[in-house]
Tab-separated table of C-alpha atoms in Angstrom:
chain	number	residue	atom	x	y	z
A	1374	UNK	CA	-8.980	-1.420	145.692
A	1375	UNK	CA	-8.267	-3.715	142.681
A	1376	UNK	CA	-7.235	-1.137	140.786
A	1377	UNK	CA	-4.595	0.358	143.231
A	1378	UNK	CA	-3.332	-3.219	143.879
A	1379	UNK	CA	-2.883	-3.767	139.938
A	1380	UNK	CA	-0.981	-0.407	139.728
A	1381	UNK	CA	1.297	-1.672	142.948
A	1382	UNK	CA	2.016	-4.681	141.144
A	1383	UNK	CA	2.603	-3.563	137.696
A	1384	UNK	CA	5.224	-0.719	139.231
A	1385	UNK	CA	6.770	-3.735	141.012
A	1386	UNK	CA	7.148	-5.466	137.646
A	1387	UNK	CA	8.103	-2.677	136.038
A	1388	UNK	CA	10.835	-1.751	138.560
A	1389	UNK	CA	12.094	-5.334	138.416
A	1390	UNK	CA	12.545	-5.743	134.863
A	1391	UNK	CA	14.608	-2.512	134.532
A	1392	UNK	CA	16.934	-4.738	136.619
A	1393	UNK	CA	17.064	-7.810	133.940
A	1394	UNK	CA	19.092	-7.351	130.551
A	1395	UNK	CA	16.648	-7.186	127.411
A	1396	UNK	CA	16.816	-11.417	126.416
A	1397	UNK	CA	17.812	-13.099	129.467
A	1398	UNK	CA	13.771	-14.219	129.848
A	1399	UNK	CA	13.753	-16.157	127.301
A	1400	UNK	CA	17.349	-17.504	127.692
A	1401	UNK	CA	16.295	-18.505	131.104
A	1402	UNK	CA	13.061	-20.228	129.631
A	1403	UNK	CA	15.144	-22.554	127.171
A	1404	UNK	CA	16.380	-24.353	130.394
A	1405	UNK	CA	13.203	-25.902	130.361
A	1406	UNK	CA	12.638	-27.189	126.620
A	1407	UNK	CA	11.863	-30.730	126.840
A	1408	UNK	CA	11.264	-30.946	130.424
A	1409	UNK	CA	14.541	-29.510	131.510
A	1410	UNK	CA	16.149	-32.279	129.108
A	1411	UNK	CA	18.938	-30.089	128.939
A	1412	UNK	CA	19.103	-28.566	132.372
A	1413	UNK	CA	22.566	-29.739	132.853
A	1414	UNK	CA	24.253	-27.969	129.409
A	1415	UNK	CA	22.382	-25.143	129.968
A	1416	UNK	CA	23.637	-24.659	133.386
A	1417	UNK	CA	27.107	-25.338	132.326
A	1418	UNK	CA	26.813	-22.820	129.679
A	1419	UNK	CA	25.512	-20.011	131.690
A	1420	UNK	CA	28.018	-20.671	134.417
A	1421	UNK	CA	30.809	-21.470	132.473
A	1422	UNK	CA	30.146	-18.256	130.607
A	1423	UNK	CA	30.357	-16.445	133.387
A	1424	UNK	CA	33.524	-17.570	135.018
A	1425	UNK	CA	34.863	-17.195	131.468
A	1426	UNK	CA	34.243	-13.482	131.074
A	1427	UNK	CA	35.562	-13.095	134.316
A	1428	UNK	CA	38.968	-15.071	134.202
A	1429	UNK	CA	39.623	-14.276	130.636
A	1430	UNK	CA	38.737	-10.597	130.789
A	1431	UNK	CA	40.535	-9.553	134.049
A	1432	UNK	CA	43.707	-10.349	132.169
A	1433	UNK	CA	45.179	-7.018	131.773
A	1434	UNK	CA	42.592	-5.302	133.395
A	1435	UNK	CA	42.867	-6.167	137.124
A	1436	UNK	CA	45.739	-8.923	136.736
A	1437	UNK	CA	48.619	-8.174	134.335
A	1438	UNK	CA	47.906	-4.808	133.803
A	1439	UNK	CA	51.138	-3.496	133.787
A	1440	UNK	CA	53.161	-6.837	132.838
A	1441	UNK	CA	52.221	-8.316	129.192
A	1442	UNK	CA	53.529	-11.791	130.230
A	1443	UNK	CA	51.243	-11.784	133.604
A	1444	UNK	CA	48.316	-11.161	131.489
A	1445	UNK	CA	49.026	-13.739	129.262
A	1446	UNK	CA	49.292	-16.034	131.828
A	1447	UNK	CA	45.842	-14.617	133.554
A	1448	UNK	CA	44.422	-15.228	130.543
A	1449	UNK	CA	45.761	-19.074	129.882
A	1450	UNK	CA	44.595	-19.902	133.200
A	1451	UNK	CA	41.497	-18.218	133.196
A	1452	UNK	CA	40.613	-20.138	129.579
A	1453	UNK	CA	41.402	-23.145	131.960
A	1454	UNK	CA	39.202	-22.470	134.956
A	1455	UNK	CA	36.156	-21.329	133.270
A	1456	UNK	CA	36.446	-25.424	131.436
A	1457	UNK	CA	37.606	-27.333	134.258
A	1458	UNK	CA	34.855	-25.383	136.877
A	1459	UNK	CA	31.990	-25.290	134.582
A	1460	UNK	CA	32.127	-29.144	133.189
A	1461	UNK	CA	33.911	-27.985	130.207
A	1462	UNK	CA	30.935	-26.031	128.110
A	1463	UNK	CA	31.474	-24.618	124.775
A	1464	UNK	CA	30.607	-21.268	125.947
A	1465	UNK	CA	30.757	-19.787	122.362
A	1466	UNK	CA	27.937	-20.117	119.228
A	1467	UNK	CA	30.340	-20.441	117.453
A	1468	UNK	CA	31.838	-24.251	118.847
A	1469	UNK	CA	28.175	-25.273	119.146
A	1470	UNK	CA	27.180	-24.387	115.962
A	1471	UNK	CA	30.745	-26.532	114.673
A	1472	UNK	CA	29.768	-29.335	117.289
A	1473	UNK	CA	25.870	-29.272	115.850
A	1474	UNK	CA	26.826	-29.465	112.184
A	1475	UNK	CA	29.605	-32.194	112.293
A	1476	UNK	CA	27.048	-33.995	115.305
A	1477	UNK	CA	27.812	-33.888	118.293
A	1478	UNK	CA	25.120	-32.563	119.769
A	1479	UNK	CA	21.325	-32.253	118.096
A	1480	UNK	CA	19.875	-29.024	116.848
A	1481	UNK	CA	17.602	-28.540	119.903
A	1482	UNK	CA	20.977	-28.794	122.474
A	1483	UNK	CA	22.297	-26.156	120.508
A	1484	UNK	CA	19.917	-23.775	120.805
A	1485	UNK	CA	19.559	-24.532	124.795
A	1486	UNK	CA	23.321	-24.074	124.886
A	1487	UNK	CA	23.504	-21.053	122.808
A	1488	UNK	CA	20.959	-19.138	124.819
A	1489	UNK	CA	22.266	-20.067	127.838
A	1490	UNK	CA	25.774	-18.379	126.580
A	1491	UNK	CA	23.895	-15.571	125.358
A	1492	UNK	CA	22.406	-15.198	128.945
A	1493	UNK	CA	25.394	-15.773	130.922
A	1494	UNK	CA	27.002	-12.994	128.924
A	1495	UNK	CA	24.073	-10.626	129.294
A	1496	UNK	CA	24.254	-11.122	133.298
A	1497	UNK	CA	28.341	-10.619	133.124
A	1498	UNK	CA	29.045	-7.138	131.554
A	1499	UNK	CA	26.765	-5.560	134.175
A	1500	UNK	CA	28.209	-7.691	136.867
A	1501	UNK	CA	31.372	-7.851	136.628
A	1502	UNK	CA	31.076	-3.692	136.070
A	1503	UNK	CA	29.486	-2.953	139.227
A	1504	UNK	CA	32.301	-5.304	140.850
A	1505	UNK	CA	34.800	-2.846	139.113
A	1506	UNK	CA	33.404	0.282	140.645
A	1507	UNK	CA	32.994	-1.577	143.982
A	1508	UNK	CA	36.797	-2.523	143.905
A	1509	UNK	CA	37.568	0.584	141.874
A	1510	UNK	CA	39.042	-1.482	139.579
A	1511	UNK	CA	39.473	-1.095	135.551
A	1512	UNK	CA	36.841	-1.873	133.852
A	1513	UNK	CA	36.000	-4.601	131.154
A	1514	UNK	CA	36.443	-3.653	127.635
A	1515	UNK	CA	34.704	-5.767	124.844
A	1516	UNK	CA	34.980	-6.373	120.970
A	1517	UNK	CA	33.863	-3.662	118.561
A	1518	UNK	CA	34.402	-1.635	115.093
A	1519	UNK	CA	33.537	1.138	113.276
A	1520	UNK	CA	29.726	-0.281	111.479
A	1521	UNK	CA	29.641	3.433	109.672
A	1522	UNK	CA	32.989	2.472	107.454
A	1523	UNK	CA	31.752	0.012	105.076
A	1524	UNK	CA	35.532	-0.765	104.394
A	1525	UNK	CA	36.311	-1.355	108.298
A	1526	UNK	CA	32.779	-3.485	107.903
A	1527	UNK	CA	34.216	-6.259	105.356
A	1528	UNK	CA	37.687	-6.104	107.050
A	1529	UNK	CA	36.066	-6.926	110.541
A	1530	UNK	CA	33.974	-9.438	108.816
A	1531	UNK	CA	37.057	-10.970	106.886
A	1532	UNK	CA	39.046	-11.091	110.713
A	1533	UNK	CA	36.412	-12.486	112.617
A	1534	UNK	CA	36.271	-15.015	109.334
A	1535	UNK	CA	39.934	-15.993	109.845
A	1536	UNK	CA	39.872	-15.989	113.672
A	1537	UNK	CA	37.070	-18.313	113.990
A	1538	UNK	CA	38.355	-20.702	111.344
A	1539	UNK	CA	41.682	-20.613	113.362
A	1540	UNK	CA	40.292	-21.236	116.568
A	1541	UNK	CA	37.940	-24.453	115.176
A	1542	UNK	CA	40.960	-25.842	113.633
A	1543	UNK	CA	43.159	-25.683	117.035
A	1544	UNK	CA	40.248	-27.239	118.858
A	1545	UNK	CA	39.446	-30.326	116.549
A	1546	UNK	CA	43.498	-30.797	116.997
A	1547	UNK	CA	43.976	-30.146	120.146
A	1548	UNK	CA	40.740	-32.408	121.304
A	1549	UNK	CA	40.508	-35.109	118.592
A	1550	UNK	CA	44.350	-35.703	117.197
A	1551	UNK	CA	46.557	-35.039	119.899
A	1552	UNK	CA	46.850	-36.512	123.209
A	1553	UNK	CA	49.241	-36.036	126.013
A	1554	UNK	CA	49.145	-38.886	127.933
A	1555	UNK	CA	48.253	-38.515	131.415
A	1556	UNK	CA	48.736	-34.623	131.312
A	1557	UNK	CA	46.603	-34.242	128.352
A	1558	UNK	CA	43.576	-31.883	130.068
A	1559	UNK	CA	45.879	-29.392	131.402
A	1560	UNK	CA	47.974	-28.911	128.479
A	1561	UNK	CA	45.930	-29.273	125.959
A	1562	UNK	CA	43.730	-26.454	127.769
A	1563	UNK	CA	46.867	-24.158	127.800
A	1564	UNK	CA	47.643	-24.673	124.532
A	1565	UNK	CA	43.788	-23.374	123.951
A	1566	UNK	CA	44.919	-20.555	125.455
A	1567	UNK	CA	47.964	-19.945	124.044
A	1568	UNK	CA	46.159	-20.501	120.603
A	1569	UNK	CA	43.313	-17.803	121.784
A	1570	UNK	CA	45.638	-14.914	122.811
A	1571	UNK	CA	47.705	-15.372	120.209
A	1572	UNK	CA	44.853	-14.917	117.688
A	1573	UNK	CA	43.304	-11.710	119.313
A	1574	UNK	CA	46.807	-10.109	118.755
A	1575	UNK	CA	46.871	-11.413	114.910
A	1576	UNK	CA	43.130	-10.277	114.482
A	1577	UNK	CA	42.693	-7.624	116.033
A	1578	UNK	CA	40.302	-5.414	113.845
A	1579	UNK	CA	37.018	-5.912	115.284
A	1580	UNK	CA	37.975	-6.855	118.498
A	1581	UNK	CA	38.113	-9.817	118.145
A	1582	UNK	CA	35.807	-11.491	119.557
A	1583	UNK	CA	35.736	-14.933	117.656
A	1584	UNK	CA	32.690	-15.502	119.803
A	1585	UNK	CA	29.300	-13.979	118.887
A	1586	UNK	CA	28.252	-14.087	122.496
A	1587	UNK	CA	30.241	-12.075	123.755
A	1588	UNK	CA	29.969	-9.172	120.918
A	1589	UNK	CA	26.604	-9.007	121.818
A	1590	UNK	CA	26.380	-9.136	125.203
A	1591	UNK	CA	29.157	-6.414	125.254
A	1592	UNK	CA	27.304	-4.396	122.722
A	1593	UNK	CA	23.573	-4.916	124.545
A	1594	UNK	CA	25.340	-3.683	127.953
A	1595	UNK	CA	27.534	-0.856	126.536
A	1596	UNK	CA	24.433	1.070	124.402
A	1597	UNK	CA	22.143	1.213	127.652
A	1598	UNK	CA	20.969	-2.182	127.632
A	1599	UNK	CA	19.794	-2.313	123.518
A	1600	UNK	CA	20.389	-4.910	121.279
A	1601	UNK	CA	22.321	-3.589	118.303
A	1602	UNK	CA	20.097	-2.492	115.454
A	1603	UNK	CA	22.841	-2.035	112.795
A	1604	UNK	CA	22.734	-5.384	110.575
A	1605	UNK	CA	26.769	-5.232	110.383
A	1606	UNK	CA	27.171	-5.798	113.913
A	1607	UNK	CA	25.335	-9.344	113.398
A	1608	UNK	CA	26.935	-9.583	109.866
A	1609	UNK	CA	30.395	-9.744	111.222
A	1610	UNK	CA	29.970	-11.268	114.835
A	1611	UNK	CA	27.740	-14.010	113.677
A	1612	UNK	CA	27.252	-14.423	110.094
A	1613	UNK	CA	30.908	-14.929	110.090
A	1614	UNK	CA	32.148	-16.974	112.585
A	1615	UNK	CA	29.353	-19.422	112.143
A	1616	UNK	CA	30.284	-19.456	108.185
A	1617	UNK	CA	33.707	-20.149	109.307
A	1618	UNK	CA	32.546	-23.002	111.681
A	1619	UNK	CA	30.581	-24.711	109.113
A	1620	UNK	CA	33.548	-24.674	106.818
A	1621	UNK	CA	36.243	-25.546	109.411
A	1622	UNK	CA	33.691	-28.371	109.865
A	1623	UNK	CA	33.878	-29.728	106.376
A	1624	UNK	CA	37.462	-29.267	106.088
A	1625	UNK	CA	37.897	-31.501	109.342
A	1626	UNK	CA	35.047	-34.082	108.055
A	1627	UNK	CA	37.101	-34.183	104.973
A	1628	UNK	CA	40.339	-35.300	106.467
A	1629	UNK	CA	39.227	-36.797	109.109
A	1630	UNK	CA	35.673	-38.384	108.302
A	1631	UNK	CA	31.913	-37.927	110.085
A	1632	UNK	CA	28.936	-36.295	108.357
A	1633	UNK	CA	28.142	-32.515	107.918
A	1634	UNK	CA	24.988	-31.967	109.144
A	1635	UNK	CA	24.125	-35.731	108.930
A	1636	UNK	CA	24.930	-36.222	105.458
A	1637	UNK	CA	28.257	-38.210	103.869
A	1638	UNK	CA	30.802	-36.330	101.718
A	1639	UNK	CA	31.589	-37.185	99.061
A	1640	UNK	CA	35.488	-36.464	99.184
A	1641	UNK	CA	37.698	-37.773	101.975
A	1642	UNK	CA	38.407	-38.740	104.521
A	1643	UNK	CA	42.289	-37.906	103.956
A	1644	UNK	CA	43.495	-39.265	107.579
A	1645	UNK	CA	44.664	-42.934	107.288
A	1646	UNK	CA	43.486	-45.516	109.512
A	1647	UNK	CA	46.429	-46.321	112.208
A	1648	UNK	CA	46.845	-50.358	111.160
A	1649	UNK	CA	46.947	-52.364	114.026
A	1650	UNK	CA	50.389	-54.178	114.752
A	1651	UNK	CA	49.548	-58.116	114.550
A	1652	UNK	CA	50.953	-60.579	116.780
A	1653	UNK	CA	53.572	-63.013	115.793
């Protein structure tokens, strides 16, 4: 009898977790670290991931997808959307790595965030696929090259390089330097999203996907729910960008002042104090 109700429950089990994307248990379990200290970011990750995917990837696959400028415009709201409905997450490794490393966040909120990306993305491919053949609908695409050509390898690593050193730049200016006055959320989000589309169409050899997440997650659900086993796929999607973020960070520290990982530099900062305007 016990041994007929283990074999029940372990085919149970077993048919449940053919169900779940390989990682998304322990994504889930990072929720908790601390005592659910960072319940809140991770839940704004993982949701804010997946209202990403969906807004920003529908452009030109189920809106726009015969009109360039209706994509565009799919997209720029849907890069809006997924920050305004989600509490405005980073929902990129990338940012958070950039955000950890000039501190704004600690070490241990960057890992909770990360994994909670990485497990929003993992539920969203598969998701937002089965919603495609439901609708009969196009499906999503998602960011990839050609690991077996070294040479495509180091130009895909050099692109993602660029991107992601783009994209840091346009959100320390966009966030920190600029303001719009009492319009300054909605346009500064556009202008994100402007800035984004833009650089997938100027870098456009491995994708691009400027965010490891969702290389990944595209890659795990696209080869039958694997993780990638080549090292060039984590070479390019996250050895770069996060090289790239560290360094847009210590350009930005060095113009505009902060730390880099908690520690002074000693050049800069190159931004001059605004002087105040004294009374007469």
């Amino acid at each position: 009898m016990v041994k007929s109700l283990v074999q029940s429950l372990e085919s149970t089990w077993s048919g449940f977790c053919g169900y779940l994307p390989p990682g998304l248990t322990p994504s889930l379990a990072s929720a908790f670290i601390e005592g659910g200290k960072y319940l809140s970011h991770y839940r704004h990750e993982f949701v804010g991931t997946l209202v990403m995917i969906l807004c920003t990837f529908s452009a030109g696959k189920w809106i726009g997808k015969d009109s360039v400028a209706v994509a565009w415009s799919a997209h720029a709201l849907g890069v809006v959307a997924a920050d305004y409905f989600a509490g405005g997450p980073h929902v990129n490794p990338a940012v958070t790595v950039s955000m950890w490393c000039l501190g704004k966040c600690s070490y241990t909120e960057a890992y909770v965030r990360i994994s909670a990306q990485m497990g929003g993305g993992l539920i969203a491919f598969p998701l937002y696929h089965a919603l495609s053949d439901a609708l009969k609908f196009t499906h999503f695409g998602g960011p990839e090259f050609n690991a077996d050509d070294y040479d495509h390898s180091i130009e895909a690593f050099l692109s993602e390089f660029g991107a992601t050193l783009l994209l840091m730049w346009v959100i320390y200016i966009l966030n920190w330097e600029l303001h719009f006055g009492e319009y300054h959320y909605i346009i500064k989000q556009t202008l994100t999203a402007v800035a984004i589309r833009a650089l997938i169409e100027l870098f456009p050899t491995a994708g691009p996907a400027m965010n490891p997440m969702l290389a990944t997650s595209w890659a795990v659900f696209s080869n039958d729910f694997e993780f990638p086993v080549h090292f060039l796929h984590y070479f390019v999607y996250w050895a770069s960008p996060f090289m790239a973020a560290i360094l847009a960070s210590v350009l930005y520290v060095i113009y505009a002042g902060g730390t880099v990982f908690g520690q002074k530099l000693p050049i800069g900062p190159l931004k001059k104090p605004i002087s105040k305007i004294k009374k007469s």
